[in-house]
mmCIF file with all atom_site columns, C-alpha atoms and ligand atoms in Angstrom:
data_model
loop_
_atom_site.group_PDB
_atom_site.id
_atom_site.type_symbol
_atom_site.label_atom_id
_atom_site.label_alt_id
_atom_site.label_comp_id
_atom_site.label_asym_id
_atom_site.label_entity_id
_atom_site.label_seq_id
_atom_site.pdbx_PDB_ins_code
_atom_site.Cartn_x
_atom_site.Cartn_y
_atom_site.Cartn_z
_atom_site.occupancy
_atom_site.B_iso_or_equiv
_atom_site.pdbx_formal_charge
_atom_site.auth_seq_id
_atom_site.auth_comp_id
_atom_site.auth_asym_id
_atom_site.auth_atom_id
_atom_site.pdbx_PDB_model_num
ATOM   1   C  CA  . MET O 1 1   ? -20.384 -0.715  -2.423  1.00 54.00 ? 28  MET O CA  1
ATOM   2   C  CA  . ARG O 1 2   ? -17.171 0.340   -0.551  1.00 87.00 ? 29  ARG O CA  1
ATOM   3   C  CA  . LEU O 1 3   ? -15.353 -2.912  -2.231  1.00 91.00 ? 30  LEU O CA  1
ATOM   4   C  CA  . LYS O 1 4   ? -15.797 -1.673  -5.436  1.00 94.00 ? 31  LYS O CA  1
ATOM   5   C  CA  . ALA O 1 5   ? -14.204 1.148   -5.013  1.00 95.00 ? 32  ALA O CA  1
ATOM   6   C  CA  . LEU O 1 6   ? -11.407 -0.652  -2.885  1.00 96.00 ? 33  LEU O CA  1
ATOM   7   C  CA  . ARG O 1 7   ? -11.583 -2.816  -6.016  1.00 97.00 ? 34  ARG O CA  1
ATOM   8   C  CA  . GLU O 1 8   ? -10.760 0.032   -8.418  1.00 97.00 ? 35  GLU O CA  1
ATOM   9   C  CA  . GLU O 1 9   ? -8.581  2.021   -6.447  1.00 97.00 ? 36  GLU O CA  1
ATOM   10  C  CA  . VAL O 1 10  ? -6.707  -1.337  -6.249  1.00 97.00 ? 37  VAL O CA  1
ATOM   11  C  CA  . LEU O 1 11  ? -6.814  -1.767  -9.466  1.00 97.00 ? 38  LEU O CA  1
ATOM   12  C  CA  . GLU O 1 12  ? -5.747  1.859   -10.012 1.00 97.00 ? 39  GLU O CA  1
ATOM   13  C  CA  . ALA O 1 13  ? -2.192  1.899   -7.978  1.00 97.00 ? 40  ALA O CA  1
ATOM   14  C  CA  . ASN O 1 14  ? -1.115  -1.643  -9.710  1.00 96.00 ? 41  ASN O CA  1
ATOM   15  C  CA  . LEU O 1 15  ? -1.530  0.230   -13.129 1.00 96.00 ? 42  LEU O CA  1
ATOM   16  C  CA  . GLU O 1 16  ? 0.188   3.338   -11.483 1.00 96.00 ? 43  GLU O CA  1
ATOM   17  C  CA  . LEU O 1 17  ? 3.162   0.674   -11.379 1.00 96.00 ? 44  LEU O CA  1
ATOM   18  C  CA  . VAL O 1 18  ? 2.932   -0.198  -14.920 1.00 95.00 ? 45  VAL O CA  1
ATOM   19  C  CA  . ARG O 1 19  ? 2.692   3.672   -16.136 1.00 95.00 ? 46  ARG O CA  1
ATOM   20  C  CA  . ARG O 1 20  ? 6.147   4.661   -14.031 1.00 96.00 ? 47  ARG O CA  1
ATOM   21  C  CA  . GLY O 1 21  ? 8.043   1.618   -15.547 1.00 94.00 ? 48  GLY O CA  1
ATOM   22  C  CA  . LEU O 1 22  ? 8.318   -0.954  -12.471 1.00 95.00 ? 49  LEU O CA  1
ATOM   23  C  CA  . VAL O 1 23  ? 7.324   -3.463  -13.641 1.00 93.00 ? 50  VAL O CA  1
ATOM   24  C  CA  . LEU O 1 24  ? 7.909   -6.121  -16.158 1.00 88.00 ? 51  LEU O CA  1
ATOM   25  C  CA  . TYR O 1 25  ? 5.303   -8.202  -17.541 1.00 85.00 ? 52  TYR O CA  1
ATOM   26  C  CA  . THR O 1 26  ? 3.474   -9.893  -14.654 1.00 84.00 ? 53  THR O CA  1
ATOM   27  C  CA  . PHE O 1 27  ? 5.584   -9.383  -11.692 1.00 89.00 ? 54  PHE O CA  1
ATOM   28  C  CA  . GLY O 1 28  ? 4.769   -7.211  -8.748  1.00 92.00 ? 55  GLY O CA  1
ATOM   29  C  CA  . ASN O 1 29  ? 1.363   -6.656  -6.899  1.00 96.00 ? 56  ASN O CA  1
ATOM   30  C  CA  . VAL O 1 30  ? -0.192  -4.075  -4.634  1.00 97.00 ? 57  VAL O CA  1
ATOM   31  C  CA  . SER O 1 31  ? -3.307  -5.041  -2.290  1.00 98.00 ? 58  SER O CA  1
ATOM   32  C  CA  . GLY O 1 32  ? -5.903  -2.505  -0.120  1.00 98.00 ? 59  GLY O CA  1
ATOM   33  C  CA  . ILE O 1 33  ? -7.827  -2.993  3.313   1.00 98.00 ? 60  ILE O CA  1
ATOM   34  C  CA  . ASP O 1 34  ? -10.775 -2.034  4.085   1.00 97.00 ? 61  ASP O CA  1
ATOM   35  C  CA  . ARG O 1 35  ? -10.274 -2.067  8.227   1.00 97.00 ? 62  ARG O CA  1
ATOM   36  C  CA  . ASP O 1 36  ? -13.991 -1.848  9.128   1.00 96.00 ? 63  ASP O CA  1
ATOM   37  C  CA  . GLU O 1 37  ? -14.533 -4.926  7.032   1.00 95.00 ? 64  GLU O CA  1
ATOM   38  C  CA  . GLY O 1 38  ? -11.121 -6.850  7.108   1.00 96.00 ? 65  GLY O CA  1
ATOM   39  C  CA  . LEU O 1 39  ? -11.425 -7.486  3.294   1.00 97.00 ? 66  LEU O CA  1
ATOM   40  C  CA  . VAL O 1 40  ? -8.089  -7.136  1.718   1.00 98.00 ? 67  VAL O CA  1
ATOM   41  C  CA  . ALA O 1 41  ? -8.301  -6.735  -2.330  1.00 98.00 ? 68  ALA O CA  1
ATOM   42  C  CA  . ILE O 1 42  ? -4.991  -7.941  -4.333  1.00 98.00 ? 69  ILE O CA  1
ATOM   43  C  CA  . LYS O 1 43  ? -4.178  -7.880  -7.851  1.00 96.00 ? 70  LYS O CA  1
ATOM   44  C  CA  . PRO O 1 44  ? -5.035  -11.789 -9.258  1.00 96.00 ? 71  PRO O CA  1
ATOM   45  C  CA  . SER O 1 45  ? -2.030  -14.193 -9.977  1.00 95.00 ? 72  SER O CA  1
ATOM   46  C  CA  . GLY O 1 46  ? -0.441  -13.643 -13.357 1.00 90.00 ? 73  GLY O CA  1
ATOM   47  C  CA  . VAL O 1 47  ? -2.966  -12.042 -15.533 1.00 91.00 ? 74  VAL O CA  1
ATOM   48  C  CA  . PRO O 1 48  ? -1.180  -8.967  -17.831 1.00 91.00 ? 75  PRO O CA  1
ATOM   49  C  CA  . TYR O 1 49  ? -1.831  -5.857  -16.310 1.00 90.00 ? 76  TYR O CA  1
ATOM   50  C  CA  . GLU O 1 50  ? -3.522  -4.426  -19.005 1.00 89.00 ? 77  GLU O CA  1
ATOM   51  C  CA  . ALA O 1 51  ? -6.323  -6.941  -19.097 1.00 89.00 ? 78  ALA O CA  1
ATOM   52  C  CA  . LEU O 1 52  ? -7.149  -6.237  -15.365 1.00 94.00 ? 79  LEU O CA  1
ATOM   53  C  CA  . THR O 1 53  ? -10.356 -5.553  -14.708 1.00 95.00 ? 80  THR O CA  1
ATOM   54  C  CA  . PRO O 1 54  ? -11.991 -4.249  -11.039 1.00 96.00 ? 81  PRO O CA  1
ATOM   55  C  CA  . GLU O 1 55  ? -13.870 -7.609  -11.003 1.00 95.00 ? 82  GLU O CA  1
ATOM   56  C  CA  . GLN O 1 56  ? -10.706 -9.852  -11.729 1.00 96.00 ? 83  GLN O CA  1
ATOM   57  C  CA  . ILE O 1 57  ? -8.731  -8.216  -8.303  1.00 97.00 ? 84  ILE O CA  1
ATOM   58  C  CA  . VAL O 1 58  ? -9.466  -10.436 -5.377  1.00 97.00 ? 85  VAL O CA  1
ATOM   59  C  CA  . ILE O 1 59  ? -10.725 -10.034 -1.693  1.00 97.00 ? 86  ILE O CA  1
ATOM   60  C  CA  . SER O 1 60  ? -9.205  -12.196 0.931   1.00 98.00 ? 87  SER O CA  1
ATOM   61  C  CA  . ASP O 1 61  ? -9.788  -11.598 4.429   1.00 97.00 ? 88  ASP O CA  1
ATOM   62  C  CA  . LEU O 1 62  ? -7.269  -11.794 7.055   1.00 97.00 ? 89  LEU O CA  1
ATOM   63  C  CA  . GLU O 1 63  ? -6.658  -15.251 6.945   1.00 97.00 ? 90  GLU O CA  1
ATOM   64  C  CA  . GLY O 1 64  ? -6.109  -15.990 2.814   1.00 97.00 ? 91  GLY O CA  1
ATOM   65  C  CA  . THR O 1 65  ? -9.693  -16.923 2.358   1.00 97.00 ? 92  THR O CA  1
ATOM   66  C  CA  . ILE O 1 66  ? -10.865 -15.734 -0.888  1.00 97.00 ? 93  ILE O CA  1
ATOM   67  C  CA  . VAL O 1 67  ? -14.528 -14.328 -0.213  1.00 96.00 ? 94  VAL O CA  1
ATOM   68  C  CA  . ASP O 1 68  ? -15.100 -12.466 -3.452  1.00 94.00 ? 95  ASP O CA  1
ATOM   69  C  CA  . GLY O 1 69  ? -14.069 -13.197 -6.988  1.00 93.00 ? 96  GLY O CA  1
ATOM   70  C  CA  . THR O 1 70  ? -13.081 -15.837 -9.578  1.00 93.00 ? 97  THR O CA  1
ATOM   71  C  CA  . LEU O 1 71  ? -8.686  -15.635 -10.025 1.00 96.00 ? 98  LEU O CA  1
ATOM   72  C  CA  . ARG O 1 72  ? -6.553  -17.129 -7.288  1.00 96.00 ? 99  ARG O CA  1
ATOM   73  C  CA  . PRO O 1 73  ? -4.964  -14.231 -5.831  1.00 97.00 ? 100 PRO O CA  1
ATOM   74  C  CA  . SER O 1 74  ? -1.107  -13.256 -6.006  1.00 96.00 ? 101 SER O CA  1
ATOM   75  C  CA  . SER O 1 75  ? 0.979   -15.586 -4.956  1.00 95.00 ? 102 SER O CA  1
ATOM   76  C  CA  . ASP O 1 76  ? 2.529   -12.567 -2.284  1.00 97.00 ? 103 ASP O CA  1
ATOM   77  C  CA  . LEU O 1 77  ? -0.925  -12.731 -0.441  1.00 98.00 ? 104 LEU O CA  1
ATOM   78  C  CA  . ALA O 1 78  ? 0.432   -14.242 2.735   1.00 98.00 ? 105 ALA O CA  1
ATOM   79  C  CA  . THR O 1 79  ? 3.207   -11.476 2.924   1.00 98.00 ? 106 THR O CA  1
ATOM   80  C  CA  . HIS O 1 80  ? 0.589   -9.066  2.533   1.00 98.00 ? 107 HIS O CA  1
ATOM   81  C  CA  . LEU O 1 81  ? -1.559  -10.272 4.867   1.00 98.00 ? 108 LEU O CA  1
ATOM   82  C  CA  . GLU O 1 82  ? 1.517   -10.220 7.706   1.00 98.00 ? 109 GLU O CA  1
ATOM   83  C  CA  . LEU O 1 83  ? 2.026   -6.737  7.427   1.00 98.00 ? 110 LEU O CA  1
ATOM   84  C  CA  . TYR O 1 84  ? -1.994  -5.614  7.738   1.00 98.00 ? 111 TYR O CA  1
ATOM   85  C  CA  . LYS O 1 85  ? -2.100  -7.284  10.324  1.00 98.00 ? 112 LYS O CA  1
ATOM   86  C  CA  . HIS O 1 86  ? 1.515   -6.390  12.373  1.00 98.00 ? 113 HIS O CA  1
ATOM   87  C  CA  . PHE O 1 87  ? 1.667   -3.305  10.989  1.00 98.00 ? 114 PHE O CA  1
ATOM   88  C  CA  . PRO O 1 88  ? -1.765  -1.796  12.362  1.00 97.00 ? 115 PRO O CA  1
ATOM   89  C  CA  . THR O 1 89  ? -1.685  1.267   10.794  1.00 96.00 ? 116 THR O CA  1
ATOM   90  C  CA  . ILE O 1 90  ? -1.331  0.969   7.045   1.00 98.00 ? 117 ILE O CA  1
ATOM   91  C  CA  . GLY O 1 91  ? -3.833  0.381   4.288   1.00 98.00 ? 118 GLY O CA  1
ATOM   92  C  CA  . GLY O 1 92  ? -1.549  -0.586  1.161   1.00 98.00 ? 119 GLY O CA  1
ATOM   93  C  CA  . VAL O 1 93  ? 0.815   -2.653  0.615   1.00 98.00 ? 120 VAL O CA  1
ATOM   94  C  CA  . ALA O 1 94  ? 2.979   -2.572  -2.723  1.00 98.00 ? 121 ALA O CA  1
ATOM   95  C  CA  . HIS O 1 95  ? 5.362   -5.189  -4.109  1.00 98.00 ? 122 HIS O CA  1
ATOM   96  C  CA  . THR O 1 96  ? 8.241   -4.731  -7.039  1.00 97.00 ? 123 THR O CA  1
ATOM   97  C  CA  . HIS O 1 97  ? 11.487  -6.031  -8.397  1.00 97.00 ? 124 HIS O CA  1
ATOM   98  C  CA  . SER O 1 98  ? 11.504  -2.772  -9.964  1.00 97.00 ? 125 SER O CA  1
ATOM   99  C  CA  . GLU O 1 99  ? 15.835  -1.840  -11.077 1.00 97.00 ? 126 GLU O CA  1
ATOM   100 C  CA  . PHE O 1 100 ? 17.829  -0.524  -9.170  1.00 98.00 ? 127 PHE O CA  1
ATOM   101 C  CA  . ALA O 1 101 ? 15.804  -1.479  -5.417  1.00 98.00 ? 128 ALA O CA  1
ATOM   102 C  CA  . THR O 1 102 ? 15.851  -5.196  -6.174  1.00 98.00 ? 129 THR O CA  1
ATOM   103 C  CA  . ALA O 1 103 ? 19.942  -4.907  -6.875  1.00 98.00 ? 130 ALA O CA  1
ATOM   104 C  CA  . TRP O 1 104 ? 19.988  -2.995  -3.649  1.00 98.00 ? 131 TRP O CA  1
ATOM   105 C  CA  . ALA O 1 105 ? 17.619  -6.120  -2.137  1.00 98.00 ? 132 ALA O CA  1
ATOM   106 C  CA  . GLN O 1 106 ? 20.513  -8.545  -3.739  1.00 98.00 ? 133 GLN O CA  1
ATOM   107 C  CA  . ALA O 1 107 ? 23.238  -6.890  -2.156  1.00 98.00 ? 134 ALA O CA  1
ATOM   108 C  CA  . GLU O 1 108 ? 21.472  -7.062  0.587   1.00 98.00 ? 135 GLU O CA  1
ATOM   109 C  CA  . THR O 1 109 ? 22.521  -3.645  1.432   1.00 98.00 ? 136 THR O CA  1
ATOM   110 C  CA  . PRO O 1 110 ? 21.051  -0.952  3.610   1.00 98.00 ? 137 PRO O CA  1
ATOM   111 C  CA  . ILE O 1 111 ? 19.992  1.909   0.858   1.00 98.00 ? 138 ILE O CA  1
ATOM   112 C  CA  . PRO O 1 112 ? 21.095  5.158   3.032   1.00 98.00 ? 139 PRO O CA  1
ATOM   113 C  CA  . CYS O 1 113 ? 19.394  8.726   2.996   1.00 98.00 ? 140 CYS O CA  1
ATOM   114 C  CA  . TYR O 1 114 ? 22.062  10.796  0.833   1.00 98.00 ? 141 TYR O CA  1
ATOM   115 C  CA  . GLY O 1 115 ? 19.643  13.273  0.206   1.00 96.00 ? 142 GLY O CA  1
ATOM   116 C  CA  . THR O 1 116 ? 16.602  15.482  0.994   1.00 96.00 ? 143 THR O CA  1
ATOM   117 C  CA  . THR O 1 117 ? 14.768  13.565  -1.560  1.00 96.00 ? 144 THR O CA  1
ATOM   118 C  CA  . HIS O 1 118 ? 15.199  9.999   0.457   1.00 97.00 ? 145 HIS O CA  1
ATOM   119 C  CA  . ALA O 1 119 ? 14.448  11.618  3.136   1.00 96.00 ? 146 ALA O CA  1
ATOM   120 C  CA  . ASP O 1 120 ? 11.286  13.739  2.277   1.00 95.00 ? 147 ASP O CA  1
ATOM   121 C  CA  . SER O 1 121 ? 9.449   9.913   2.259   1.00 96.00 ? 148 SER O CA  1
ATOM   122 C  CA  . PHE O 1 122 ? 11.292  7.649   4.167   1.00 97.00 ? 149 PHE O CA  1
ATOM   123 C  CA  . HIS O 1 123 ? 13.060  8.862   8.032   1.00 96.00 ? 150 HIS O CA  1
ATOM   124 C  CA  . GLY O 1 124 ? 16.332  6.810   7.689   1.00 96.00 ? 151 GLY O CA  1
ATOM   125 C  CA  . ALA O 1 125 ? 18.026  4.045   5.622   1.00 98.00 ? 152 ALA O CA  1
ATOM   126 C  CA  . ILE O 1 126 ? 15.838  1.744   3.905   1.00 98.00 ? 153 ILE O CA  1
ATOM   127 C  CA  . PRO O 1 127 ? 16.339  -1.776  5.654   1.00 98.00 ? 154 PRO O CA  1
ATOM   128 C  CA  . VAL O 1 128 ? 16.767  -5.048  4.227   1.00 98.00 ? 155 VAL O CA  1
ATOM   129 C  CA  . THR O 1 129 ? 15.720  -8.321  6.367   1.00 98.00 ? 156 THR O CA  1
ATOM   130 C  CA  . GLU O 1 130 ? 17.878  -11.203 7.117   1.00 98.00 ? 157 GLU O CA  1
ATOM   131 C  CA  . ARG O 1 131 ? 18.020  -13.870 4.793   1.00 98.00 ? 158 ARG O CA  1
ATOM   132 C  CA  . LEU O 1 132 ? 15.159  -16.523 5.598   1.00 98.00 ? 159 LEU O CA  1
ATOM   133 C  CA  . THR O 1 133 ? 16.085  -20.391 6.790   1.00 97.00 ? 160 THR O CA  1
ATOM   134 C  CA  . ALA O 1 134 ? 16.080  -23.312 4.938   1.00 98.00 ? 161 ALA O CA  1
ATOM   135 C  CA  . SER O 1 135 ? 13.105  -24.300 7.039   1.00 97.00 ? 162 SER O CA  1
ATOM   136 C  CA  . GLU O 1 136 ? 11.466  -21.245 6.091   1.00 97.00 ? 163 GLU O CA  1
ATOM   137 C  CA  . ILE O 1 137 ? 11.354  -21.189 2.682   1.00 97.00 ? 164 ILE O CA  1
ATOM   138 C  CA  . ALA O 1 138 ? 10.554  -24.780 2.711   1.00 97.00 ? 165 ALA O CA  1
ATOM   139 C  CA  . GLY O 1 139 ? 7.363   -24.011 5.291   1.00 96.00 ? 166 GLY O CA  1
ATOM   140 C  CA  . ASP O 1 140 ? 5.120   -21.070 4.765   1.00 97.00 ? 167 ASP O CA  1
ATOM   141 C  CA  . TYR O 1 141 ? 7.711   -19.026 2.315   1.00 98.00 ? 168 TYR O CA  1
ATOM   142 C  CA  . GLU O 1 142 ? 5.087   -16.154 1.822   1.00 98.00 ? 169 GLU O CA  1
ATOM   143 C  CA  . ARG O 1 143 ? 3.856   -15.449 5.359   1.00 98.00 ? 170 ARG O CA  1
ATOM   144 C  CA  . GLU O 1 144 ? 7.502   -15.860 6.560   1.00 98.00 ? 171 GLU O CA  1
ATOM   145 C  CA  . THR O 1 145 ? 8.838   -13.348 4.144   1.00 98.00 ? 172 THR O CA  1
ATOM   146 C  CA  . GLY O 1 146 ? 6.035   -11.235 5.863   1.00 98.00 ? 173 GLY O CA  1
ATOM   147 C  CA  . VAL O 1 147 ? 7.445   -12.430 9.180   1.00 98.00 ? 174 VAL O CA  1
ATOM   148 C  CA  . ALA O 1 148 ? 11.341  -11.493 8.365   1.00 98.00 ? 175 ALA O CA  1
ATOM   149 C  CA  . ILE O 1 149 ? 9.767   -8.032  7.396   1.00 98.00 ? 176 ILE O CA  1
ATOM   150 C  CA  . ARG O 1 150 ? 8.747   -7.487  10.872  1.00 97.00 ? 177 ARG O CA  1
ATOM   151 C  CA  . ARG O 1 151 ? 10.897  -8.825  13.117  1.00 98.00 ? 178 ARG O CA  1
ATOM   152 C  CA  . THR O 1 152 ? 13.311  -6.212  10.696  1.00 98.00 ? 179 THR O CA  1
ATOM   153 C  CA  . PHE O 1 153 ? 10.936  -3.184  11.367  1.00 98.00 ? 180 PHE O CA  1
ATOM   154 C  CA  . SER O 1 154 ? 10.669  -4.416  15.686  1.00 97.00 ? 181 SER O CA  1
ATOM   155 C  CA  . LYS O 1 155 ? 12.536  -1.170  16.278  1.00 96.00 ? 182 LYS O CA  1
ATOM   156 C  CA  . ILE O 1 156 ? 11.880  0.652   13.548  1.00 97.00 ? 183 ILE O CA  1
ATOM   157 C  CA  . ASP O 1 157 ? 8.511   2.725   13.058  1.00 97.00 ? 184 ASP O CA  1
ATOM   158 C  CA  . PRO O 1 158 ? 7.092   0.865   9.605   1.00 98.00 ? 185 PRO O CA  1
ATOM   159 C  CA  . ASP O 1 159 ? 5.446   4.900   8.891   1.00 97.00 ? 186 ASP O CA  1
ATOM   160 C  CA  . ALA O 1 160 ? 8.476   6.458   9.331   1.00 97.00 ? 187 ALA O CA  1
ATOM   161 C  CA  . ILE O 1 161 ? 10.339  3.997   6.817   1.00 98.00 ? 188 ILE O CA  1
ATOM   162 C  CA  . PRO O 1 162 ? 7.769   3.052   4.372   1.00 98.00 ? 189 PRO O CA  1
ATOM   163 C  CA  . ALA O 1 163 ? 9.657   0.532   2.842   1.00 98.00 ? 190 ALA O CA  1
ATOM   164 C  CA  . VAL O 1 164 ? 11.810  -3.064  2.949   1.00 98.00 ? 191 VAL O CA  1
ATOM   165 C  CA  . LEU O 1 165 ? 14.432  -4.616  1.229   1.00 98.00 ? 192 LEU O CA  1
ATOM   166 C  CA  . VAL O 1 166 ? 13.680  -8.265  1.141   1.00 98.00 ? 193 VAL O CA  1
ATOM   167 C  CA  . ALA O 1 167 ? 17.234  -9.733  1.020   1.00 98.00 ? 194 ALA O CA  1
ATOM   168 C  CA  . GLY O 1 168 ? 18.133  -11.560 -2.267  1.00 98.00 ? 195 GLY O CA  1
ATOM   169 C  CA  . HIS O 1 169 ? 14.336  -10.523 -3.242  1.00 98.00 ? 196 HIS O CA  1
ATOM   170 C  CA  . ALA O 1 170 ? 12.889  -7.158  -3.724  1.00 98.00 ? 197 ALA O CA  1
ATOM   171 C  CA  . PRO O 1 171 ? 11.118  -4.480  -2.176  1.00 98.00 ? 198 PRO O CA  1
ATOM   172 C  CA  . PHE O 1 172 ? 7.926   -4.590  -0.732  1.00 98.00 ? 199 PHE O CA  1
ATOM   173 C  CA  . CYS O 1 173 ? 6.580   -0.715  0.227   1.00 98.00 ? 200 CYS O CA  1
ATOM   174 C  CA  . TRP O 1 174 ? 3.414   0.467   1.652   1.00 98.00 ? 201 TRP O CA  1
ATOM   175 C  CA  . GLY O 1 175 ? 1.263   3.317   3.140   1.00 98.00 ? 202 GLY O CA  1
ATOM   176 C  CA  . PRO O 1 176 ? -2.043  4.475   4.633   1.00 97.00 ? 203 PRO O CA  1
ATOM   177 C  CA  . SER O 1 177 ? -3.841  3.394   1.552   1.00 97.00 ? 204 SER O CA  1
ATOM   178 C  CA  . ALA O 1 178 ? -2.817  1.714   -1.823  1.00 98.00 ? 205 ALA O CA  1
ATOM   179 C  CA  . ALA O 1 179 ? -2.176  4.983   -3.623  1.00 98.00 ? 206 ALA O CA  1
ATOM   180 C  CA  . GLU O 1 180 ? 0.210   5.544   -1.531  1.00 98.00 ? 207 GLU O CA  1
ATOM   181 C  CA  . ALA O 1 181 ? 1.880   2.239   -0.813  1.00 98.00 ? 208 ALA O CA  1
ATOM   182 C  CA  . ALA O 1 182 ? 1.983   2.341   -4.899  1.00 98.00 ? 209 ALA O CA  1
ATOM   183 C  CA  . HIS O 1 183 ? 3.638   6.217   -4.996  1.00 98.00 ? 210 HIS O CA  1
ATOM   184 C  CA  . ASN O 1 184 ? 6.101   4.941   -2.074  1.00 98.00 ? 211 ASN O CA  1
ATOM   185 C  CA  . ALA O 1 185 ? 7.321   2.277   -4.358  1.00 98.00 ? 212 ALA O CA  1
ATOM   186 C  CA  . VAL O 1 186 ? 7.883   4.191   -7.037  1.00 98.00 ? 213 VAL O CA  1
ATOM   187 C  CA  . ILE O 1 187 ? 9.976   7.457   -5.107  1.00 98.00 ? 214 ILE O CA  1
ATOM   188 C  CA  . LEU O 1 188 ? 11.717  3.668   -3.816  1.00 98.00 ? 215 LEU O CA  1
ATOM   189 C  CA  . GLU O 1 189 ? 12.646  3.103   -7.001  1.00 98.00 ? 216 GLU O CA  1
ATOM   190 C  CA  . TYR O 1 190 ? 13.705  6.765   -7.560  1.00 98.00 ? 217 TYR O CA  1
ATOM   191 C  CA  . VAL O 1 191 ? 16.367  6.800   -4.640  1.00 98.00 ? 218 VAL O CA  1
ATOM   192 C  CA  . ALA O 1 192 ? 17.780  3.120   -5.072  1.00 98.00 ? 219 ALA O CA  1
ATOM   193 C  CA  . ARG O 1 193 ? 18.662  4.690   -8.124  1.00 98.00 ? 220 ARG O CA  1
ATOM   194 C  CA  . MET O 1 194 ? 20.181  7.846   -7.075  1.00 98.00 ? 221 MET O CA  1
ATOM   195 C  CA  . ALA O 1 195 ? 21.544  6.767   -4.361  1.00 98.00 ? 222 ALA O CA  1
ATOM   196 C  CA  . CYS O 1 196 ? 23.735  4.584   -6.960  1.00 98.00 ? 223 CYS O CA  1
ATOM   197 C  CA  . HIS O 1 197 ? 25.149  6.922   -9.370  1.00 98.00 ? 224 HIS O CA  1
ATOM   198 C  CA  . THR O 1 198 ? 25.771  9.234   -5.840  1.00 98.00 ? 225 THR O CA  1
ATOM   199 C  CA  . LEU O 1 199 ? 28.309  6.545   -4.785  1.00 98.00 ? 226 LEU O CA  1
ATOM   200 C  CA  . THR O 1 200 ? 29.466  5.914   -8.813  1.00 98.00 ? 227 THR O CA  1
ATOM   201 C  CA  . ILE O 1 201 ? 30.445  9.385   -7.963  1.00 98.00 ? 228 ILE O CA  1
ATOM   202 C  CA  . ASN O 1 202 ? 31.749  9.320   -4.860  1.00 98.00 ? 229 ASN O CA  1
ATOM   203 C  CA  . ALA O 1 203 ? 32.059  6.092   -3.268  1.00 97.00 ? 230 ALA O CA  1
ATOM   204 C  CA  . GLU O 1 204 ? 32.967  8.065   -0.001  1.00 97.00 ? 231 GLU O CA  1
ATOM   205 C  CA  . SER O 1 205 ? 29.627  9.979   0.299   1.00 97.00 ? 232 SER O CA  1
ATOM   206 C  CA  . ARG O 1 206 ? 28.198  10.571  3.540   1.00 96.00 ? 233 ARG O CA  1
ATOM   207 C  CA  . PRO O 1 207 ? 25.202  10.585  4.201   1.00 96.00 ? 234 PRO O CA  1
ATOM   208 C  CA  . LEU O 1 208 ? 22.791  13.123  4.909   1.00 95.00 ? 235 LEU O CA  1
ATOM   209 C  CA  . ALA O 1 209 ? 23.457  15.188  8.016   1.00 93.00 ? 236 ALA O CA  1
ATOM   210 C  CA  . ARG O 1 210 ? 20.941  14.255  10.705  1.00 92.00 ? 237 ARG O CA  1
ATOM   211 C  CA  . GLU O 1 211 ? 19.561  17.445  10.958  1.00 92.00 ? 238 GLU O CA  1
ATOM   212 C  CA  . LEU O 1 212 ? 19.176  18.096  7.496   1.00 92.00 ? 239 LEU O CA  1
ATOM   213 C  CA  . HIS O 1 213 ? 17.367  14.196  7.240   1.00 91.00 ? 240 HIS O CA  1
ATOM   214 C  CA  . ASP O 1 214 ? 14.980  15.633  10.126  1.00 92.00 ? 241 ASP O CA  1
ATOM   215 C  CA  . LYS O 1 215 ? 13.771  18.679  8.901   1.00 92.00 ? 242 LYS O CA  1
ATOM   216 C  CA  . HIS O 1 216 ? 13.450  17.571  5.223   1.00 92.00 ? 243 HIS O CA  1
ATOM   217 C  CA  . PHE O 1 217 ? 10.980  14.481  7.198   1.00 93.00 ? 244 PHE O CA  1
ATOM   218 C  CA  . LEU O 1 218 ? 9.179   16.079  9.818   1.00 91.00 ? 245 LEU O CA  1
ATOM   219 C  CA  . ARG O 1 219 ? 8.006   19.069  7.565   1.00 91.00 ? 246 ARG O CA  1
ATOM   220 C  CA  . LYS O 1 220 ? 6.211   17.339  5.253   1.00 88.00 ? 247 LYS O CA  1
ATOM   221 C  CA  . HIS O 1 221 ? 5.150   14.597  7.718   1.00 87.00 ? 248 HIS O CA  1
ATOM   222 C  CA  . GLY O 1 222 ? 4.032   14.085  11.400  1.00 77.00 ? 249 GLY O CA  1
ATOM   223 C  CA  . ARG O 1 223 ? 1.745   16.573  13.781  1.00 76.00 ? 250 ARG O CA  1
ATOM   224 C  CA  . ASN O 1 224 ? 4.013   19.634  12.895  1.00 79.00 ? 251 ASN O CA  1
ATOM   225 C  CA  . ALA O 1 225 ? 4.285   19.249  9.268   1.00 82.00 ? 252 ALA O CA  1
ATOM   226 C  CA  . TYR O 1 226 ? 3.684   22.211  6.794   1.00 81.00 ? 253 TYR O CA  1
ATOM   227 C  CA  . TYR O 1 227 ? 4.891   21.342  3.360   1.00 76.00 ? 254 TYR O CA  1
ATOM   228 C  CA  . GLY O 1 228 ? 2.090   22.060  0.914   1.00 77.00 ? 255 GLY O CA  1
ATOM   229 C  CA  . GLN O 1 229 ? -1.815  22.954  1.593   1.00 73.00 ? 256 GLN O CA  1
ATOM   230 C  CA  . VAL O 1 230 ? -3.369  22.974  4.455   1.00 63.00 ? 257 VAL O CA  1
ATOM   231 C  CA  . LYS O 1 231 ? -6.328  19.701  4.150   1.00 56.00 ? 258 LYS O CA  1
ATOM   232 C  CA  . THR O 1 232 ? -9.719  20.892  4.459   1.00 55.00 ? 259 THR O CA  1
ATOM   233 C  CA  . GLN O 1 233 ? -10.889 17.189  5.695   1.00 48.00 ? 260 GLN O CA  1
HETATM 234 ZN ZN1 . ZN  B 2 .   ? 8.722   -10.691 -5.489  1.00 56.50 ? 304 ZN  B ZN1 1
#
């Protein structure tokens, strides 16, 4: 029963990327994890979003063995698994090739925080990975992509900056659930677009002051958050 709910949430999170204009054709994939069972639900590879059903969502263990589902999982499964193994608090991962975030990834340039919209969701610039080496590309490429991401976060809290730009590729985002990972992917695309516009208007634009950045992130996240309504559970 729990797997059924996870499959439905993962399907819904994948469809959210389509509704928000973040994916073309079959690009992109969202997964979610059941930490108690150690099982990951992920979009199948190459199935059009409009045809997706909950039963087609593939269930894998953390080693990549398919335990339920008849279709092949997204080819990026190994990247997702690497993130679940090394970022123990995350519950969902979203990968897109959304236009502006991907442009920053191709430029291999971190997205500076130019305003409170960015600071509300990301406590710092969105980092870029190192390029993968030729042997990493020739080897277990998708897992190595995950390794490059976690290397980028060796000194960054993945809960504070739930997104990364993979150099020459595209963004990966995560969050406490599949739905929140997809939400972060949507916000990332929005701040990536606005950062681009900001630099077009003024190429000398300065990042937000640290005090204002901290204020906006910390009023929404962490122990002293006070934004929104009090949660009843
Ligand atoms: Zn990709």
